[in-house]
PDB file of C-alpha atoms in Angstrom:
ATOM      1  CA  MET A   1     -24.153   7.589 -21.440  1.00  0.00           C
ATOM      2  CA  ASP A   2     -24.984   6.127 -18.012  1.00  0.00           C
ATOM      3  CA  ASN A   3     -25.014   2.620 -19.491  1.00  0.00           C
ATOM      4  CA  ILE A   4     -21.576   3.151 -21.009  1.00  0.00           C
ATOM      5  CA  LEU A   5     -20.184   4.354 -17.663  1.00  0.00           C
ATOM      6  CA  LEU A   6     -21.731   1.328 -15.954  1.00  0.00           C
ATOM      7  CA  ILE A   7     -20.075  -1.037 -18.438  1.00  0.00           C
ATOM      8  CA  ILE A   8     -16.702   0.692 -18.005  1.00  0.00           C
ATOM      9  CA  VAL A   9     -16.964   0.530 -14.203  1.00  0.00           C
ATOM     10  CA  THR A  10     -17.828  -3.182 -14.370  1.00  0.00           C
ATOM     11  CA  ILE A  11     -14.844  -3.935 -16.618  1.00  0.00           C
ATOM     12  CA  LEU A  12     -12.438  -1.984 -14.405  1.00  0.00           C
ATOM     13  CA  LEU A  13     -13.856  -3.706 -11.333  1.00  0.00           C
ATOM     14  CA  LEU A  14     -13.167  -7.139 -12.839  1.00  0.00           C
ATOM     15  CA  LEU A  15      -9.650  -6.120 -13.900  1.00  0.00           C
ATOM     16  CA  SER A  16      -8.762  -4.755 -10.462  1.00  0.00           C
ATOM     17  CA  ILE A  17     -10.086  -7.911  -8.789  1.00  0.00           C
ATOM     18  CA  LEU A  18      -7.971 -10.069 -11.103  1.00  0.00           C
ATOM     19  CA  ALA A  19      -4.900  -7.943 -10.358  1.00  0.00           C
ATOM     20  CA  THR A  20      -5.460  -8.299  -6.634  1.00  0.00           C
ATOM     21  CA  ILE A  21      -5.937 -12.057  -6.931  1.00  0.00           C
ATOM     22  CA  ALA A  22      -2.603 -12.225  -8.762  1.00  0.00           C
ATOM     23  CA  ILE A  23      -0.939 -10.576  -5.778  1.00  0.00           C
ATOM     24  CA  VAL A  24      -2.348 -12.855  -3.111  1.00  0.00           C
ATOM     25  CA  ILE A  25      -2.410 -16.159  -5.028  1.00  0.00           C
ATOM     26  CA  GLY A  26      -0.145 -18.781  -3.616  1.00  0.00           C
ATOM     27  CA  THR A  27      -0.023 -17.049  -0.220  1.00  0.00           C
ATOM     28  CA  ASP A  28      -1.829 -17.730   3.041  1.00  0.00           C
ATOM     29  CA  LYS A  29      -5.317 -16.381   3.364  1.00  0.00           C
ATOM     30  CA  LEU A  30      -5.219 -12.824   4.641  1.00  0.00           C
ATOM     31  CA  ARG A  31      -6.231 -12.429   8.263  1.00  0.00           C
ATOM     32  CA  PHE A  32      -6.600  -9.118  10.010  1.00  0.00           C
ATOM     33  CA  THR A  33      -8.726  -9.797  13.086  1.00  0.00           C
ATOM     34  CA  LYS A  34      -6.886 -10.634  16.282  1.00  0.00           C
ATOM     35  CA  SER A  35      -9.131 -13.596  16.969  1.00  0.00           C
ATOM     36  CA  LYS A  36      -8.144 -15.298  13.720  1.00  0.00           C
ATOM     37  CA  ARG A  37      -4.546 -14.181  13.450  1.00  0.00           C
ATOM     38  CA  ALA A  38      -1.932 -16.771  14.359  1.00  0.00           C
ATOM     39  CA  PRO A  39       0.696 -15.593  16.855  1.00  0.00           C
ATOM     40  CA  LYS A  40       3.558 -13.931  14.999  1.00  0.00           C
ATOM     41  CA  LYS A  41       7.138 -13.292  15.981  1.00  0.00           C
ATOM     42  CA  ALA A  42       8.395  -9.730  15.679  1.00  0.00           C
ATOM     43  CA  ILE A  43      11.244  -9.055  13.290  1.00  0.00           C
ATOM     44  CA  GLY A  44      13.376  -7.993  16.215  1.00  0.00           C
ATOM     45  CA  CYS A  45      13.153 -11.381  17.968  1.00  0.00           C
ATOM     46  CA  ILE A  46      15.276 -13.422  15.578  1.00  0.00           C
ATOM     47  CA  LYS A  47      18.921 -14.153  14.974  1.00  0.00           C
ATOM     48  CA  GLU A  48      21.011 -12.146  12.552  1.00  0.00           C
ATOM     49  CA  GLU A  49      21.102 -14.789   9.831  1.00  0.00           C
ATOM     50  CA  ASP A  50      17.305 -14.816   9.739  1.00  0.00           C
ATOM     51  CA  ILE A  51      16.745 -11.063   9.793  1.00  0.00           C
ATOM     52  CA  VAL A  52      16.882 -10.544   6.018  1.00  0.00           C
ATOM     53  CA  LYS A  53      14.530 -13.420   5.243  1.00  0.00           C
ATOM     54  CA  ARG A  54      12.126 -12.329   7.946  1.00  0.00           C
ATOM     55  CA  CYS A  55      12.225  -8.737   6.725  1.00  0.00           C
ATOM     56  CA  VAL A  56      11.484  -9.794   3.141  1.00  0.00           C
ATOM     57  CA  ASP A  57       8.592 -11.980   4.286  1.00  0.00           C
ATOM     58  CA  GLU A  58       7.076  -9.282   6.476  1.00  0.00           C
ATOM     59  CA  VAL A  59       7.414  -6.523   3.873  1.00  0.00           C
ATOM     60  CA  ASN A  60       5.814  -8.716   1.217  1.00  0.00           C
ATOM     61  CA  LYS A  61       2.984  -9.634   3.542  1.00  0.00           C
ATOM     62  CA  ALA A  62       2.408  -5.999   4.520  1.00  0.00           C
ATOM     63  CA  LEU A  63       2.349  -4.835   0.895  1.00  0.00           C
ATOM     64  CA  ARG A  64      -0.100  -7.573  -0.061  1.00  0.00           C
ATOM     65  CA  ASN A  65      -2.408  -6.583   2.776  1.00  0.00           C
ATOM     66  CA  ILE A  66      -2.082  -2.875   1.980  1.00  0.00           C
ATOM     67  CA  VAL A  67      -3.008  -3.202  -1.688  1.00  0.00           C
ATOM     68  CA  VAL A  68      -5.974  -5.444  -0.850  1.00  0.00           C
ATOM     69  CA  ILE A  69      -7.271  -2.862   1.635  1.00  0.00           C
ATOM     70  CA  TYR A  70      -6.749  -0.071  -0.905  1.00  0.00           C
ATOM     71  CA  ASN A  71      -8.576  -2.107  -3.543  1.00  0.00           C
ATOM     72  CA  GLU A  72     -11.517  -2.879  -1.269  1.00  0.00           C
ATOM     73  CA  THR A  73     -11.684   0.720  -0.032  1.00  0.00           C
ATOM     74  CA  ILE A  74     -12.233   1.937  -3.581  1.00  0.00           C
ATOM     75  CA  HIS A  75     -14.911  -0.719  -4.085  1.00  0.00           C
ATOM     76  CA  GLY A  76     -16.574   0.079  -0.756  1.00  0.00           C
ATOM     77  CA  LEU A  77     -16.609   3.814  -1.409  1.00  0.00           C
ATOM     78  CA  SER A  78     -17.903   3.333  -4.945  1.00  0.00           C
ATOM     79  CA  ASN A  79     -20.775   1.192  -3.634  1.00  0.00           C
ATOM     80  CA  ASN A  80     -21.461   3.220  -0.460  1.00  0.00           C
ATOM     81  CA  ASP A  81     -20.703   0.061   1.541  1.00  0.00           C
ATOM     82  CA  ARG A  82     -20.477   1.286   5.128  1.00  0.00           C
ATOM     83  CA  LYS A  83     -20.009  -2.185   6.626  1.00  0.00           C
ATOM     84  CA  LEU A  84     -17.028  -2.968   4.402  1.00  0.00           C
ATOM     85  CA  LEU A  85     -15.412   0.423   4.988  1.00  0.00           C
ATOM     86  CA  LYS A  86     -15.762   0.034   8.754  1.00  0.00           C
ATOM     87  CA  LYS A  87     -14.035  -3.357   8.573  1.00  0.00           C
ATOM     88  CA  LEU A  88     -11.248  -1.927   6.448  1.00  0.00           C
ATOM     89  CA  ASN A  89     -10.616   0.786   9.031  1.00  0.00           C
ATOM     90  CA  ASN A  90     -10.080  -1.947  11.612  1.00  0.00           C
ATOM     91  CA  ASP A  91      -7.766  -3.757   9.201  1.00  0.00           C
ATOM     92  CA  VAL A  92      -5.666  -0.616   8.727  1.00  0.00           C
ATOM     93  CA  GLU A  93      -5.422  -0.183  12.477  1.00  0.00           C
ATOM     94  CA  GLU A  94      -4.102  -3.742  12.723  1.00  0.00           C
ATOM     95  CA  ILE A  95      -1.403  -3.000  10.131  1.00  0.00           C
ATOM     96  CA  ALA A  96      -0.516   0.228  11.943  1.00  0.00           C
ATOM     97  CA  ASN A  97      -0.093  -1.738  15.170  1.00  0.00           C
ATOM     98  CA  GLU A  98       2.194  -4.213  13.426  1.00  0.00           C
ATOM     99  CA  THR A  99       4.397  -1.516  11.964  1.00  0.00           C
ATOM    100  CA  LYS A 100       4.465   0.160  15.380  1.00  0.00           C
ATOM    101  CA  ALA A 101       5.685  -3.128  16.853  1.00  0.00           C
ATOM    102  CA  TYR A 102       8.484  -3.280  14.266  1.00  0.00           C
ATOM    103  CA  LYS A 103       9.523   0.225  15.258  1.00  0.00           C
ATOM    104  CA  LYS A 104       9.410  -0.681  18.935  1.00  0.00           C
ATOM    105  CA  ASN A 105      11.648  -3.702  18.311  1.00  0.00           C
ATOM    106  CA  LEU A 106      14.245  -1.724  16.339  1.00  0.00           C
ATOM    107  CA  HIS A 107      16.708  -1.546  19.221  1.00  0.00           C
ATOM    108  CA  HIS A 108      16.598  -5.277  19.834  1.00  0.00           C
ATOM    109  CA  THR A 109      16.908  -6.064  16.128  1.00  0.00           C
ATOM    110  CA  LEU A 110      19.909  -3.783  15.663  1.00  0.00           C
ATOM    111  CA  THR A 111      21.688  -5.382  18.621  1.00  0.00           C
ATOM    112  CA  GLN A 112      21.363  -8.728  16.817  1.00  0.00           C
ATOM    113  CA  LEU A 113      23.523  -7.374  13.987  1.00  0.00           C
ATOM    114  CA  LYS A 114      27.268  -7.637  14.304  1.00  0.00           C
ATOM    115  CA  SER A 115      29.491  -4.576  14.650  1.00  0.00           C
ATOM    116  CA  ASP A 116      30.370  -4.582  10.926  1.00  0.00           C
ATOM    117  CA  SER A 117      26.687  -4.298   9.942  1.00  0.00           C
ATOM    118  CA  ILE A 118      26.225  -0.552  10.469  1.00  0.00           C
ATOM    119  CA  GLU A 119      25.054   0.113   6.896  1.00  0.00           C
ATOM    120  CA  THR A 120      22.768  -2.922   6.979  1.00  0.00           C
ATOM    121  CA  GLY A 121      21.187  -1.594  10.166  1.00  0.00           C
ATOM    122  CA  LEU A 122      20.699   1.828   8.589  1.00  0.00           C
ATOM    123  CA  TYR A 123      18.767   0.381   5.657  1.00  0.00           C
ATOM    124  CA  TYR A 124      16.705  -1.773   7.977  1.00  0.00           C
ATOM    125  CA  VAL A 125      15.645   1.331   9.909  1.00  0.00           C
ATOM    126  CA  GLN A 126      14.634   2.948   6.610  1.00  0.00           C
ATOM    127  CA  VAL A 127      12.539  -0.090   5.663  1.00  0.00           C
ATOM    128  CA  VAL A 128      10.624   0.114   8.932  1.00  0.00           C
ATOM    129  CA  ASP A 129      10.139   3.895   8.618  1.00  0.00           C
ATOM    130  CA  TYR A 130       8.800   3.680   5.061  1.00  0.00           C
ATOM    131  CA  LEU A 131       6.469   0.855   6.037  1.00  0.00           C
ATOM    132  CA  ARG A 132       5.068   3.069   8.791  1.00  0.00           C
ATOM    133  CA  GLU A 133       4.565   5.950   6.339  1.00  0.00           C
ATOM    134  CA  ILE A 134       2.728   3.684   3.893  1.00  0.00           C
ATOM    135  CA  ALA A 135       0.393   2.536   6.670  1.00  0.00           C
ATOM    136  CA  HIS A 136      -0.284   6.175   7.572  1.00  0.00           C
ATOM    137  CA  SER A 137      -1.124   7.091   3.975  1.00  0.00           C
ATOM    138  CA  LEU A 138      -3.509   4.149   3.759  1.00  0.00           C
ATOM    139  CA  SER A 139      -5.283   5.245   6.934  1.00  0.00           C
ATOM    140  CA  PHE A 140      -5.720   8.739   5.439  1.00  0.00           C
ATOM    141  CA  ILE A 141      -7.628   7.061   2.605  1.00  0.00           C
ATOM    142  CA  THR A 142      -9.767   4.523   4.460  1.00  0.00           C
ATOM    143  CA  LYS A 143     -10.865   6.690   7.387  1.00  0.00           C
ATOM    144  CA  PRO A 144     -12.157   9.668   5.350  1.00  0.00           C
ATOM    145  CA  ALA A 145     -13.908   7.211   3.036  1.00  0.00           C
ATOM    146  CA  PHE A 146     -15.654   5.548   5.981  1.00  0.00           C
ATOM    147  CA  ASP A 147     -16.468   8.866   7.667  1.00  0.00           C
ATOM    148  CA  HIS A 148     -17.991  10.189   4.443  1.00  0.00           C
ATOM    149  CA  ILE A 149     -20.360   7.240   4.054  1.00  0.00           C
ATOM    150  CA  ASP A 150     -20.970   6.901   7.808  1.00  0.00           C
ATOM    151  CA  ASN A 151     -22.168  10.513   7.922  1.00  0.00           C
ATOM    152  CA  LYS A 152     -24.550   9.724   5.049  1.00  0.00           C
ATOM    153  CA  HIS A 153     -22.999  12.213   2.657  1.00  0.00           C
ATOM    154  CA  LYS A 154     -23.734  11.860  -1.026  1.00  0.00           C
ATOM    155  CA  GLY A 155     -21.608   9.220  -2.753  1.00  0.00           C
ATOM    156  CA  LEU A 156     -19.106   9.669  -5.538  1.00  0.00           C
ATOM    157  CA  LEU A 157     -20.085  10.849  -8.981  1.00  0.00           C
ATOM    158  CA  LYS A 158     -20.155   8.178 -11.679  1.00  0.00           C
ATOM    159  CA  GLU A 159     -17.217   9.830 -13.439  1.00  0.00           C
ATOM    160  CA  GLN A 160     -15.201   9.723 -10.212  1.00  0.00           C
ATOM    161  CA  VAL A 161     -15.954   6.031  -9.777  1.00  0.00           C
ATOM    162  CA  VAL A 162     -14.645   5.330 -13.271  1.00  0.00           C
ATOM    163  CA  GLU A 163     -11.471   7.311 -12.592  1.00  0.00           C
ATOM    164  CA  LEU A 164     -10.820   5.601  -9.244  1.00  0.00           C
ATOM    165  CA  LYS A 165     -11.429   2.142 -10.689  1.00  0.00           C
ATOM    166  CA  SER A 166      -8.846   2.849 -13.380  1.00  0.00           C
ATOM    167  CA  ILE A 167      -6.364   4.131 -10.798  1.00  0.00           C
ATOM    168  CA  ASN A 168      -7.090   1.160  -8.557  1.00  0.00           C
ATOM    169  CA  TYR A 169      -6.239  -1.283 -11.334  1.00  0.00           C
ATOM    170  CA  GLU A 170      -2.926   0.419 -12.062  1.00  0.00           C
ATOM    171  CA  VAL A 171      -2.032   0.575  -8.344  1.00  0.00           C
ATOM    172  CA  SER A 172      -2.748  -3.147  -7.986  1.00  0.00           C
ATOM    173  CA  THR A 173      -0.577  -3.919 -11.003  1.00  0.00           C
ATOM    174  CA  LEU A 174       2.270  -1.777  -9.626  1.00  0.00           C
ATOM    175  CA  PHE A 175       2.171  -3.494  -6.237  1.00  0.00           C
ATOM    176  CA  SER A 176       2.231  -6.861  -7.979  1.00  0.00           C
ATOM    177  CA  SER A 177       5.444  -5.827  -9.748  1.00  0.00           C
ATOM    178  CA  ILE A 178       6.990  -4.612  -6.488  1.00  0.00           C
ATOM    179  CA  ASN A 179       6.157  -7.856  -4.682  1.00  0.00           C
ATOM    180  CA  HIS A 180       7.709  -9.806  -7.544  1.00  0.00           C
ATOM    181  CA  ILE A 181      10.929  -7.797  -7.374  1.00  0.00           C
ATOM    182  CA  ILE A 182      11.259  -8.294  -3.621  1.00  0.00           C
ATOM    183  CA  ASN A 183      10.428 -11.994  -3.814  1.00  0.00           C
ATOM    184  CA  GLU A 184      12.779 -12.757  -6.674  1.00  0.00           C
ATOM    185  CA  GLN A 185      15.326 -10.044  -5.754  1.00  0.00           C
ATOM    186  CA  THR A 186      15.320  -8.852  -9.373  1.00  0.00           C
ATOM    187  CA  PHE A 187      16.375  -5.351  -8.399  1.00  0.00           C
ATOM    188  CA  ASP A 188      17.500  -4.528 -11.924  1.00  0.00           C
ATOM    189  CA  GLU A 189      13.780  -4.191 -12.713  1.00  0.00           C
ATOM    190  CA  ILE A 190      13.370  -1.224 -10.354  1.00  0.00           C
ATOM    191  CA  PRO A 191      13.852   1.427 -13.098  1.00  0.00           C
ATOM    192  CA  ASP A 192      10.957  -0.104 -15.055  1.00  0.00           C
ATOM    193  CA  THR A 193       8.845  -0.129 -11.898  1.00  0.00           C
ATOM    194  CA  ILE A 194       9.624   3.555 -11.313  1.00  0.00           C
ATOM    195  CA  LYS A 195       8.399   4.294 -14.851  1.00  0.00           C
ATOM    196  CA  GLN A 196       5.265   2.327 -14.034  1.00  0.00           C
ATOM    197  CA  GLN A 197       4.838   4.406 -10.886  1.00  0.00           C
ATOM    198  CA  GLN A 198       5.165   7.630 -12.877  1.00  0.00           C
ATOM    199  CA  GLN A 199       2.414   6.489 -15.224  1.00  0.00           C
ATOM    200  CA  VAL A 200       0.092   5.996 -12.270  1.00  0.00           C
ATOM    201  CA  ILE A 201       1.013   9.443 -10.937  1.00  0.00           C
ATOM    202  CA  GLU A 202       0.162  10.930 -14.331  1.00  0.00           C
ATOM    203  CA  LEU A 203      -3.212   9.201 -14.079  1.00  0.00           C
ATOM    204  CA  LEU A 204      -3.685  10.754 -10.638  1.00  0.00           C
ATOM    205  CA  ASN A 205      -2.796  14.192 -12.001  1.00  0.00           C
ATOM    206  CA  SER A 206      -5.288  13.730 -14.827  1.00  0.00           C
ATOM    207  CA  ALA A 207      -8.030  12.812 -12.336  1.00  0.00           C
ATOM    208  CA  ARG A 208      -7.130  15.854 -10.232  1.00  0.00           C
ATOM    209  CA  LYS A 209      -7.496  18.159 -13.269  1.00  0.00           C
ATOM    210  CA  LYS A 210     -10.878  16.641 -14.087  1.00  0.00           C
ATOM    211  CA  GLN A 211     -12.019  17.245 -10.511  1.00  0.00           C
ATOM    212  CA  ILE A 212     -10.890  20.883 -10.662  1.00  0.00           C
ATOM    213  CA  LYS A 213     -12.916  21.267 -13.838  1.00  0.00           C
ATOM    214  CA  ARG A 214     -15.956  19.765 -12.111  1.00  0.00           C
ATOM    215  CA  ILE A 215     -15.507  22.210  -9.222  1.00  0.00           C
ATOM    216  CA  LYS A 216     -15.384  25.172 -11.594  1.00  0.00           C
ATOM    217  CA  ASN A 217     -18.495  23.906 -13.365  1.00  0.00           C
ATOM    218  CA  GLY A 218     -20.362  23.510 -10.077  1.00  0.00           C
ATOM    219  CA  GLU A 219     -20.641  19.734 -10.504  1.00  0.00           C
ATOM    220  CA  ALA A 220     -18.982  18.766  -7.193  1.00  0.00           C
ATOM    221  CA  THR A 221     -19.703  19.785  -3.597  1.00  0.00           C
ATOM    222  CA  THR A 222     -17.063  20.832  -1.081  1.00  0.00           C
ATOM    223  CA  ARG A 223     -17.312  17.523   0.816  1.00  0.00           C
ATOM    224  CA  ASN A 224     -17.084  15.565  -2.400  1.00  0.00           C
ATOM    225  CA  SER A 225     -14.015  17.498  -3.512  1.00  0.00           C
ATOM    226  CA  ASP A 226     -12.269  17.238  -0.143  1.00  0.00           C
ATOM    227  CA  LEU A 227     -12.746  13.465  -0.111  1.00  0.00           C
ATOM    228  CA  TYR A 228     -11.826  12.863  -3.745  1.00  0.00           C
ATOM    229  CA  LEU A 229      -8.785  15.136  -3.873  1.00  0.00           C
ATOM    230  CA  GLY A 230      -7.638  13.730  -0.530  1.00  0.00           C
ATOM    231  CA  ILE A 231      -7.767  10.177  -1.869  1.00  0.00           C
ATOM    232  CA  LEU A 232      -5.793  11.183  -4.947  1.00  0.00           C
ATOM    233  CA  ASN A 233      -3.159  12.955  -2.854  1.00  0.00           C
ATOM    234  CA  GLU A 234      -2.721  10.110  -0.361  1.00  0.00           C
ATOM    235  CA  THR A 235      -2.588   7.569  -3.184  1.00  0.00           C
ATOM    236  CA  LYS A 236       0.329   9.523  -4.635  1.00  0.00           C
ATOM    237  CA  ASN A 237       2.050   9.601  -1.224  1.00  0.00           C
ATOM    238  CA  LEU A 238       1.467   5.874  -0.847  1.00  0.00           C
ATOM    239  CA  LEU A 239       3.116   5.206  -4.221  1.00  0.00           C
ATOM    240  CA  LEU A 240       6.100   7.434  -3.465  1.00  0.00           C
ATOM    241  CA  GLN A 241       6.704   5.807  -0.079  1.00  0.00           C
ATOM    242  CA  THR A 242       6.315   2.323  -1.556  1.00  0.00           C
ATOM    243  CA  ILE A 243       9.041   2.951  -4.127  1.00  0.00           C
ATOM    244  CA  ASN A 244      11.231   4.338  -1.346  1.00  0.00           C
ATOM    245  CA  LEU A 245      10.531   1.156   0.608  1.00  0.00           C
ATOM    246  CA  LEU A 246      11.490  -0.954  -2.401  1.00  0.00           C
ATOM    247  CA  LYS A 247      14.815   0.868  -2.747  1.00  0.00           C
ATOM    248  CA  ALA A 248      15.545   0.563   0.984  1.00  0.00           C
ATOM    249  CA  GLU A 249      14.699  -3.133   0.886  1.00  0.00           C
ATOM    250  CA  ARG A 250      17.090  -3.558  -2.037  1.00  0.00           C
ATOM    251  CA  ASP A 251      19.871  -1.723  -0.209  1.00  0.00           C
ATOM    252  CA  PHE A 252      19.217  -3.719   2.957  1.00  0.00           C
ATOM    253  CA  ILE A 253      19.444  -7.061   1.154  1.00  0.00           C
ATOM    254  CA  VAL A 254      22.421  -6.129  -1.025  1.00  0.00           C
ATOM    255  CA  MET A 255      24.389  -4.588   1.846  1.00  0.00           C
ATOM    256  CA  ASP A 256      23.776  -7.602   4.069  1.00  0.00           C
ATOM    257  CA  ALA A 257      25.046  -9.900   1.304  1.00  0.00           C
ATOM    258  CA  GLU A 258      28.195  -7.756   0.945  1.00  0.00           C
ATOM    259  CA  VAL A 259      28.827  -7.807   4.703  1.00  0.00           C
ATOM    260  CA  LEU A 260      28.471 -11.567   4.835  1.00  0.00           C
ATOM    261  CA  SER A 261      30.785 -11.920   1.834  1.00  0.00           C
ATOM    262  CA  ASP A 262      33.463  -9.777   3.537  1.00  0.00           C
ATOM    263  CA  ARG A 263      33.395 -12.063   6.570  1.00  0.00           C
ATOM    264  CA  LEU A 264      34.292 -15.098   4.470  1.00  0.00           C
TER     265      LEU A 264
END
């Protein structure tokens, strides 16, 4: 039985890695440390005609980074890798600082928009807010995972590792679809992506039921349950906020195009 679980975990690990590679391929190498990061211009420091493009670029970059951190957090927790989890906590803090900077620059960005761009500005504010919420949800996954291993608590059960690897693969695939929609502006695909999101949520619900069963059977400790159920809950929040972000990004882009068309 243990050998079968090991084989399943290995297969899911390879699949999730391939899904993550598909997300980041063709893009610049991810950098999170301040010493390696090239200076970047805040969204709020550009002219109106560049705001949409800059917003799309920054949202795509943030989502790529977020799903990579999520992916590696699951791997690090599954392998009791304290060093990796500590690094990921620093990476999340970097993303949080970036989203905080976007929020701080909101006033300046909105003043760059012309007076007939009220709706465009509204959707831009929503994009920034949802991005902040996604970063928060990610931090509520990475920090407890690091704290659990850092405090030398017992690692996940083999069954939990299998469940999280499966969830991780589906999350990576979903984020890949979302990045594609934003890049190509194929917003008619959003309903299919929402269905994909619901399938992942069903997988989360299934894992939650299995954990409740383990609790009733005395197979899981309190610390184990708090960590595992917390990860499942924050993963669901992350997915919900990401779809909200996708919709806001769509509205932002579409509304800006309509405003520009009306000026012609």
